[in-house]
Structures are given as structure tokens and as C-alpha cells.
Coordinates of C-alpha atoms and ligand atoms in Angstrom, one line a residue:
M273 CA 9.7 -22.2 8.3
P274 CA 11.7 -20.9 11.3
P275 CA 10.6 -17.8 13.2
T276 CA 10.9 -14.6 11.2
L277 CA 14.3 -12.8 11.7
R278 CA 14.0 -9.2 12.8
L279 CA 16.9 -7.0 11.7
S280 CA 17.3 -3.3 12.5
R281 CA 18.0 -1.1 9.5
S282 CA 20.8 0.6 11.5
D283 CA 22.8 -2.7 11.8
P284 CA 25.8 -2.2 9.6
D285 CA 25.3 -5.4 7.7
A286 CA 21.4 -5.2 7.5
L287 CA 21.2 -4.2 3.8
A288 CA 23.8 -6.8 2.7
R289 CA 22.0 -9.6 4.6
T290 CA 18.6 -8.6 3.3
C291 CA 20.0 -8.6 -0.3
E292 CA 21.6 -12.0 0.2
L293 CA 18.4 -13.4 1.4
L294 CA 16.4 -12.0 -1.5
R295 CA 19.0 -13.3 -4.0
G296 CA 18.4 -16.8 -2.5
G297 CA 14.7 -16.5 -3.2
G298 CA 13.7 -15.4 0.4
L299 CA 10.9 -13.1 1.5
A300 CA 11.7 -9.9 3.3
A301 CA 9.4 -7.2 4.7
I302 CA 10.9 -3.8 4.0
G303 CA 9.7 -0.3 4.8
T304 CA 8.8 2.2 2.1
E305 CA 7.6 5.8 2.5
T306 CA 4.0 4.4 2.2
V307 CA 3.7 1.1 4.1
Y308 CA 5.9 -2.0 4.6
G309 CA 6.1 -4.2 1.5
L310 CA 6.8 -7.9 1.4
A311 CA 9.6 -8.1 -1.1
A312 CA 10.9 -10.9 -3.4
D313 CA 13.1 -11.1 -6.5
A314 CA 10.7 -10.2 -9.3
A315 CA 12.5 -12.6 -11.7
N316 CA 12.3 -15.7 -9.4
G317 CA 9.0 -17.5 -10.0
E318 CA 9.3 -19.6 -6.8
A319 CA 10.0 -16.6 -4.6
V320 CA 7.1 -14.7 -6.3
A321 CA 4.8 -17.7 -5.7
A322 CA 5.9 -17.8 -2.1
I323 CA 4.5 -14.3 -1.6
F324 CA 1.0 -15.3 -2.6
E325 CA 1.3 -18.3 -0.3
A326 CA 2.6 -16.2 2.7
K327 CA -0.2 -13.6 2.3
G328 CA -3.0 -16.0 1.4
R329 CA -3.4 -13.7 -1.7
P330 CA -5.6 -14.7 -4.6
R331 CA -3.4 -15.6 -7.6
F332 CA -5.2 -13.3 -10.0
N333 CA -4.2 -10.2 -8.0
P334 CA -0.9 -8.9 -9.6
L335 CA 2.0 -7.4 -7.7
I336 CA 3.7 -4.0 -8.0
V337 CA 7.2 -4.2 -9.5
H338 CA 9.6 -1.9 -7.5
V339 CA 12.4 -0.3 -9.5
R340 CA 15.4 2.0 -8.8
D341 CA 14.5 4.8 -11.1
V342 CA 13.0 5.8 -14.5
A343 CA 15.9 4.1 -16.4
H344 CA 15.4 0.9 -14.6
S345 CA 11.6 1.0 -15.1
E346 CA 12.1 1.2 -18.9
R347 CA 13.2 -2.5 -18.8
F348 CA 9.7 -3.5 -17.6
G349 CA 7.1 -1.0 -19.0
L350 CA 6.5 1.1 -22.1
A351 CA 6.1 4.7 -21.0
D352 CA 4.3 7.3 -23.0
E353 CA 4.7 11.1 -22.7
T354 CA 2.3 11.3 -19.7
A355 CA 4.0 8.4 -17.9
R356 CA 7.4 10.1 -18.4
R357 CA 6.2 13.3 -17.0
L358 CA 4.6 11.7 -14.0
A359 CA 7.7 9.7 -13.2
Q360 CA 9.8 12.8 -13.5
R361 CA 7.6 14.7 -11.1
F362 CA 6.8 12.0 -8.5
W363 CA 9.6 9.4 -8.5
P364 CA 11.0 8.3 -6.2
G365 CA 7.7 8.5 -4.3
P366 CA 4.2 7.2 -3.6
L367 CA 3.0 6.8 -7.2
T368 CA 2.5 3.5 -9.1
M369 CA 1.9 3.5 -12.9
V370 CA 0.3 0.7 -14.8
L371 CA 2.0 0.5 -18.2
P372 CA 2.0 -1.9 -21.1
L373 CA 4.4 -4.7 -20.4
R374 CA 7.7 -4.6 -22.3
P375 CA 8.1 -7.9 -24.1
G376 CA 10.9 -9.9 -22.5
A377 CA 10.8 -7.9 -19.3
P378 CA 12.7 -9.7 -16.5
V379 CA 9.6 -10.3 -14.3
H380 CA 8.1 -13.7 -13.7
P381 CA 4.5 -14.0 -15.2
I382 CA 3.1 -15.2 -11.9
A383 CA 3.7 -11.7 -10.6
L384 CA 1.4 -10.2 -13.3
G385 CA -1.7 -12.2 -12.8
G386 CA -2.0 -13.0 -16.5
L387 CA -2.2 -9.3 -17.5
D388 CA -0.2 -7.7 -20.3
T389 CA 0.4 -4.6 -18.2
V390 CA 2.8 -4.0 -15.3
A391 CA 2.5 -1.8 -12.2
L392 CA 5.7 0.1 -11.6
R393 CA 6.9 2.3 -8.8
A394 CA 10.2 3.7 -7.6
P395 CA 9.9 3.9 -3.8
R396 CA 11.7 5.9 -1.1
G397 CA 12.8 4.5 2.2
A398 CA 14.6 1.3 3.1
M399 CA 13.2 -0.4 0.0
A400 CA 15.1 2.2 -2.2
A401 CA 18.3 1.5 -0.2
V402 CA 17.9 -2.3 -0.8
L403 CA 17.2 -1.7 -4.5
E404 CA 20.5 0.2 -4.8
V405 CA 22.3 -2.9 -3.7
F406 CA 20.1 -5.6 -5.1
D407 CA 20.7 -6.3 -8.8
G408 CA 17.2 -6.4 -10.2
A409 CA 13.6 -5.4 -9.4
L410 CA 11.5 -6.4 -6.4
V411 CA 7.9 -7.3 -6.4
A412 CA 6.2 -6.2 -3.1
P413 CA 2.6 -6.2 -2.0
S414 CA 1.8 -4.7 1.4
A415 CA 3.3 -6.9 4.1
N416 CA 0.0 -8.2 5.6
R417 CA -2.2 -11.2 5.3
S418 CA -4.6 -10.7 2.4
G419 CA -7.6 -8.5 3.3
R420 CA -6.1 -7.3 6.6
V421 CA -4.8 -3.8 7.6
S422 CA -1.6 -2.7 5.8
P423 CA 1.4 -2.4 8.1
T424 CA 3.2 0.8 8.8
R425 CA 5.6 -0.7 11.4
A426 CA 7.7 -3.8 11.8
D427 CA 5.5 -5.1 14.7
H428 CA 2.4 -4.7 12.5
V429 CA 4.0 -6.9 9.9
L430 CA 4.8 -9.6 12.5
R431 CA 1.2 -9.5 13.8
T432 CA 0.0 -11.3 10.6
L433 CA 3.1 -12.7 9.0
D434 CA 5.4 -13.9 11.8
G435 CA 6.7 -17.4 10.9
R436 CA 5.5 -17.0 7.3
I437 CA 8.3 -14.9 6.0
D438 CA 12.1 -15.0 6.4
L439 CA 12.9 -11.5 7.6
V440 CA 11.6 -8.1 8.6
L441 CA 13.9 -5.1 8.2
D442 CA 12.9 -2.7 10.9
G443 CA 13.4 0.9 9.9
G444 CA 10.7 2.5 12.0
S445 CA 7.4 3.9 11.0
A446 CA 6.5 4.4 7.3
P447 CA 5.9 8.1 7.1
E448 CA 3.0 8.4 4.6
G449 CA 1.0 5.6 6.1
L450 CA -1.2 4.9 3.0
E451 CA -0.3 2.8 0.0
S452 CA 0.8 4.5 -3.2
T453 CA -1.6 6.2 -5.6
I454 CA -2.1 3.9 -8.6
V455 CA -2.8 5.4 -12.1
R456 CA -3.0 4.3 -15.7
P457 CA -2.0 7.0 -18.2
E458 CA -4.4 7.0 -21.1
A459 CA -4.9 9.1 -24.2
G460 CA -6.1 12.5 -23.0
G461 CA -6.3 11.7 -19.3
I462 CA -5.2 9.7 -16.3
L463 CA -7.2 6.9 -14.9
L464 CA -7.1 6.8 -11.1
L465 CA -7.2 3.2 -10.0
R466 CA -6.4 3.7 -6.3
P467 CA -6.3 7.1 -4.5
G468 CA -3.3 7.8 -2.3
T469 CA -1.2 10.7 -1.0
V470 CA -0.4 11.9 -4.6
T471 CA -3.8 13.4 -5.1
A472 CA -5.9 13.9 -8.2
E473 CA -5.1 17.6 -8.0
D474 CA -1.4 16.8 -7.9
L475 CA -1.7 14.6 -11.0
S476 CA -3.6 17.2 -13.0
A477 CA -1.2 20.0 -11.9
A478 CA 1.8 17.9 -13.1
T479 CA 0.4 17.0 -16.5
G480 CA -2.4 19.4 -17.4
L481 CA -4.6 16.4 -17.9
P482 CA -8.0 15.4 -16.4
V483 CA -8.1 12.6 -13.9
W484 CA -10.8 10.0 -14.4
R485 CA -12.2 7.9 -11.6
R486 CA -13.0 4.3 -12.1
R487 CA -16.6 3.3 -11.2
E488 CA -17.3 0.3 -9.0
G489 CA -17.7 -2.7 -11.3
D490 CA -15.7 -1.2 -14.2
A491 CA -13.8 -3.9 -16.2
I492 CA -10.7 -1.8 -16.0
S493 CA -9.6 -1.6 -12.4
A494 CA -6.9 -2.6 -10.1
P495 CA -7.8 -6.2 -9.7
G496 CA -6.9 -6.1 -6.0
Q497 CA -9.3 -3.4 -5.2
L498 CA -11.7 -5.7 -3.6
L499 CA -14.4 -3.9 -1.7
S500 CA -13.7 -5.5 1.7
H501 CA -10.1 -4.9 2.6
Y502 CA -8.1 -3.4 5.4
A503 CA -10.5 -5.1 7.7
P504 CA -10.1 -5.2 11.5
H505 CA -12.0 -7.9 13.4
G506 CA -14.8 -5.6 14.5
R507 CA -17.5 -3.9 12.4
V508 CA -16.7 -0.4 11.3
R509 CA -19.3 2.4 11.3
L510 CA -18.4 5.5 9.2
D511 CA -19.3 9.2 9.4
A512 CA -20.4 8.8 13.0
E513 CA -21.3 12.0 14.9
H514 CA -20.4 10.4 18.3
P515 CA -19.7 6.9 19.6
E516 CA -22.6 4.7 20.8
P517 CA -22.1 2.8 24.1
G518 CA -19.6 0.0 23.6
E519 CA -18.0 1.4 20.4
Y520 CA -14.4 2.2 20.1
W521 CA -13.8 5.6 18.5
I522 CA -11.6 6.9 15.7
G523 CA -11.8 10.7 15.8
F524 CA -10.6 13.6 13.7
G525 CA -10.0 16.9 15.3
G526 CA -11.0 16.0 18.8
V527 CA -12.5 13.2 20.8
P528 CA -15.9 13.6 22.6
A529 CA -15.5 13.9 26.4
G530 CA -16.0 10.7 28.3
T531 CA -15.1 8.4 25.4
G532 CA -13.0 5.6 26.9
R533 CA -11.3 3.9 24.0
A534 CA -10.5 6.5 21.4
F535 CA -7.8 7.4 18.9
D536 CA -7.6 10.8 17.3
L537 CA -6.3 10.7 13.8
S538 CA -5.4 14.3 13.9
P539 CA -6.2 16.7 16.7
R540 CA -5.4 19.6 14.4
R541 CA -7.6 18.3 11.6
D542 CA -4.6 17.8 9.3
L543 CA -5.3 15.2 6.5
R544 CA -1.6 14.3 6.1
E545 CA -1.3 13.5 9.7
A546 CA -4.6 11.6 9.6
A547 CA -3.4 9.5 6.6
A548 CA -0.2 8.7 8.4
N549 CA -2.1 7.5 11.5
L550 CA -5.0 5.7 9.8
F551 CA -3.6 2.1 9.7
T552 CA -2.1 2.6 13.2
A553 CA -5.6 3.3 14.5
L554 CA -7.2 0.4 12.6
S555 CA -4.4 -2.0 13.8
L556 CA -4.7 -0.7 17.4
F557 CA -8.4 -1.6 17.4
D558 CA -7.9 -4.8 15.4
A559 CA -8.4 -7.3 18.3
P560 CA -10.9 -10.2 18.8
H561 CA -12.5 -8.5 21.8
I562 CA -13.3 -5.3 19.9
E563 CA -16.6 -5.8 18.1
R564 CA -17.5 -2.3 17.0
I565 CA -15.6 0.7 15.9
A566 CA -17.1 4.1 14.9
V567 CA -15.2 6.7 12.8
A568 CA -15.8 10.4 12.7
P569 CA -16.5 12.1 9.3
I570 CA -13.3 12.9 7.4
P571 CA -13.4 15.6 4.7
R572 CA -13.4 14.1 1.3
E573 CA -11.3 16.6 -0.7
G574 CA -7.6 16.2 -1.6
L575 CA -5.9 13.6 0.5
G576 CA -9.3 12.9 2.1
E577 CA -10.3 10.9 -1.0
A578 CA -7.6 8.2 -0.2
I579 CA -8.5 8.1 3.5
N580 CA -12.2 7.7 2.8
D581 CA -11.4 5.0 0.2
R582 CA -9.6 2.9 2.8
L583 CA -12.3 3.5 5.4
R584 CA -15.0 2.5 3.0
R585 CA -13.2 -0.8 2.4
A586 CA -12.6 -1.4 6.1
A587 CA -16.3 -0.9 6.7
A588 CA -17.6 -3.0 3.8
E589 CA -19.6 -6.2 4.3
R590 CA -17.3 -9.2 4.4
Ligands
LIG1 O1 2.5 1.7 -1.5 C1 2.3 0.6 -2.1 O2 1.9 0.6 -3.3 C2 2.7 -0.7 -1.4 C3 4.2 -0.6 -1.2 C4 4.8 -1.9 -0.6 O3 4.9 -0.3 -2.4 N1 2.3 -1.8 -2.1 C5 1.0 -2.2 -2.3 O4 0.9 -3.4 -3.0 O5 0.1 -1.6 -1.8 P1 -0.5 -4.2 -3.0 O6 -0.2 -5.5 -3.6 O7 -1.1 -4.3 -1.6 O8 -1.4 -3.4 -3.9 C6 -1.1 -3.3 -5.3 C7 -2.3 -3.0 -6.1 C8 -3.3 -4.2 -6.1 O9 -4.6 -3.7 -5.9 C9 -3.2 -4.8 -7.5 O10 -4.3 -5.4 -7.9 C10 -2.8 -3.6 -8.3 O11 -1.9 -2.9 -7.4 N2 -2.1 -3.9 -9.5 C11 -0.9 -4.5 -9.7 N3 -0.6 -4.7 -11.0 C12 -1.6 -4.2 -11.7 C13 -1.9 -4.0 -13.1 N4 -1.1 -4.5 -14.0 N5 -3.0 -3.4 -13.4 C14 -3.9 -2.9 -12.5 N6 -3.7 -3.0 -11.1 C15 -2.5 -3.6 -10.7
LIG2 MG1 -2.3 -4.5 0.1

């Protein structure tokens, strides 16, 4: 494959060129409000297979189907009352819902990993603009090699996928910085499969329903929620009070004096800011010569649940 083409979203013909490439079965990395996604035409089996190839992603791990809006989503999934309420409240936005697959839905089975459910989300950002022009749905995992840190900028995408994909549409930084919250609406409650910036509190407030957490090892889970994920080259130590000699430091609300290599997720201890910066910090310290990274404790409530989830996976045994 030739080198990856980089297009600026502000080029007047950028959207049209991106759509043309997708219609021809190509792979394009496109920003959303969460992270950059690696998009392909959901109905084109060869294009979908090429995503797994480019990422080195296990075939059993299904992809999220990105749609324009609620009406578009109805072609793919069967929404119950809870799903409708959640879509109304949070779409377009960083919420993915796992719903029973509608028979005959125009999505290639390779994208679904053999499941009879489909993960649906209506995004914001450049991906939404592309969906307005593209006639169909787009499957898009995060635009990184499997197991590596999710990209929030075009140059992060190119760090692991340059030469493996056709195009990256550069629209600047993804504002939220963490992948979407994934839920499965169930009778009497909402199962939280992956925490994100739509928090458990937000979900309950919108529906009046309890939010259930999956337990490690549950049969029902997001199949892609492997414990080791988002992994930089070096080992990651969590809940550190201070850096040991030789450790790079990811802080929250200040960096200890005399620390050489440090990145503060949020000097003012703001969880939203910390979420937006997390993958930037992990990418910055993702280099072969960096062997050890220590991370300050991050509060666990609200948005902190999602941040700690990603950190736990970055620190897991490989
Ligand atoms: O914010 C996001 O969600 C980004 C942007 C690009 O939209 N996408 C993203 O995709 O994070 P990915 O592939 O990195 O993560 C999708 C997760 C995986 O863990 C996958 O296993 C899970 O969604 N998933 C997909 N379909 C599923 C289904 N039918 N049931 C349960 N989990 C599913
Ligand atoms: Mg991912």
C-alpha cells in the first residue's frame, strides 16, 4: 500500500474525497468527539476485513457501527424504550448502545464477530460530517494498532498505522479524549460494558434506571475489553504517591518538584481535562527508551471511573 494520505479537514474537497475513498472500499481515519476512528463502509465485507488486517485486531472482536441519527440506527438495531430515551438524550455524542441486530441490517457479518447484537453510535465531529455525505453506515474502531493507545490526533494515528491505511482526515484534537461509554439496555436496568465520559450517574439521571457493572470474567461483556490494552512500551505503576528514580511521571493536580519527565493531566484537578489528556500523556511516554511510568492517584467517582478503567488496562500484565 502507498503511504497514507493526510488531508486537512479544512480543505474544501476533503469530505468529498474521503467519501469517494470509502465508497471504493478504502480505509480512512476520521476524528470523532472521543478519539480518531478507522472507518470503512459497514456493508462492504472486504473493506471491513481490511480494518481487522490493518489493526492486527482479533476477528472475534466486533466493531461499532456509526450512524447519522436515531432514524438511521433503526435500520440496524431493535431499540426498546430505554434505548430510545438514551439516544434522545445523548446522541449525537459519546454513547454506544448494544442492541439486538435487526434481521437484514445492511452491515457485513464480519463486522459483528458472530454476535446477534450490534453496537451503535451517532458520533459528533468530522465523522458526523462524513456520515452526512456518505450514503450508509461506517464501522470504526479506534484508529490504532490493536492493544495500543487510542489516538486523539492525526499524528497519533500515523504513529501506528502509517502505510497501513489509505487516508487520515486531520481535524485537530478529539475533544473528549476517551472512547465512548458502551451500554446494553436490559429489563429494569442498564449494563455498563465500558465506562466513558457519559457517566453512570448521567445514565441513571436520563432514565431513572439503575446501572449495573459487569464483573471481570462475566460471559456478557464487550468482547474487546481485554485486560491489557492502551499499552505503552514501558511498565505502568498506578496510584503512585511520587515517582521513583528513573520513572516518568503522569500527575494529577501538580507535579512533585524536581521531577524531570512529567506530564500533568490536570493542574486544576479537573476530571474532564484529565480525560481529554490521558491518551496524549500515554502516547507521549510511549517510546522504546521509556521503561517505567508512574501515575498519580485519580479520584474514582464520576468520570474518574473511565479514566481509572483505561489506566488499569494500560498497567495490566501483557
Ligand atoms: O468512541 C468510540 O467508541 C470509538 C470511536 C471511533 O467511535 N470507537 C471505539 O471502537 O472505541 P473500538 O473498536 O476500539 O471499541 C469498541 C468496543 C470493543 O470493545 C468491542 O468489543 C465492543 O465495542 N463491541 C462492539 N460490538 C459489540 C457488541 N455487539 N456487543 C458487545 N460489545 C461490542
Ligand atoms: Mg480501541
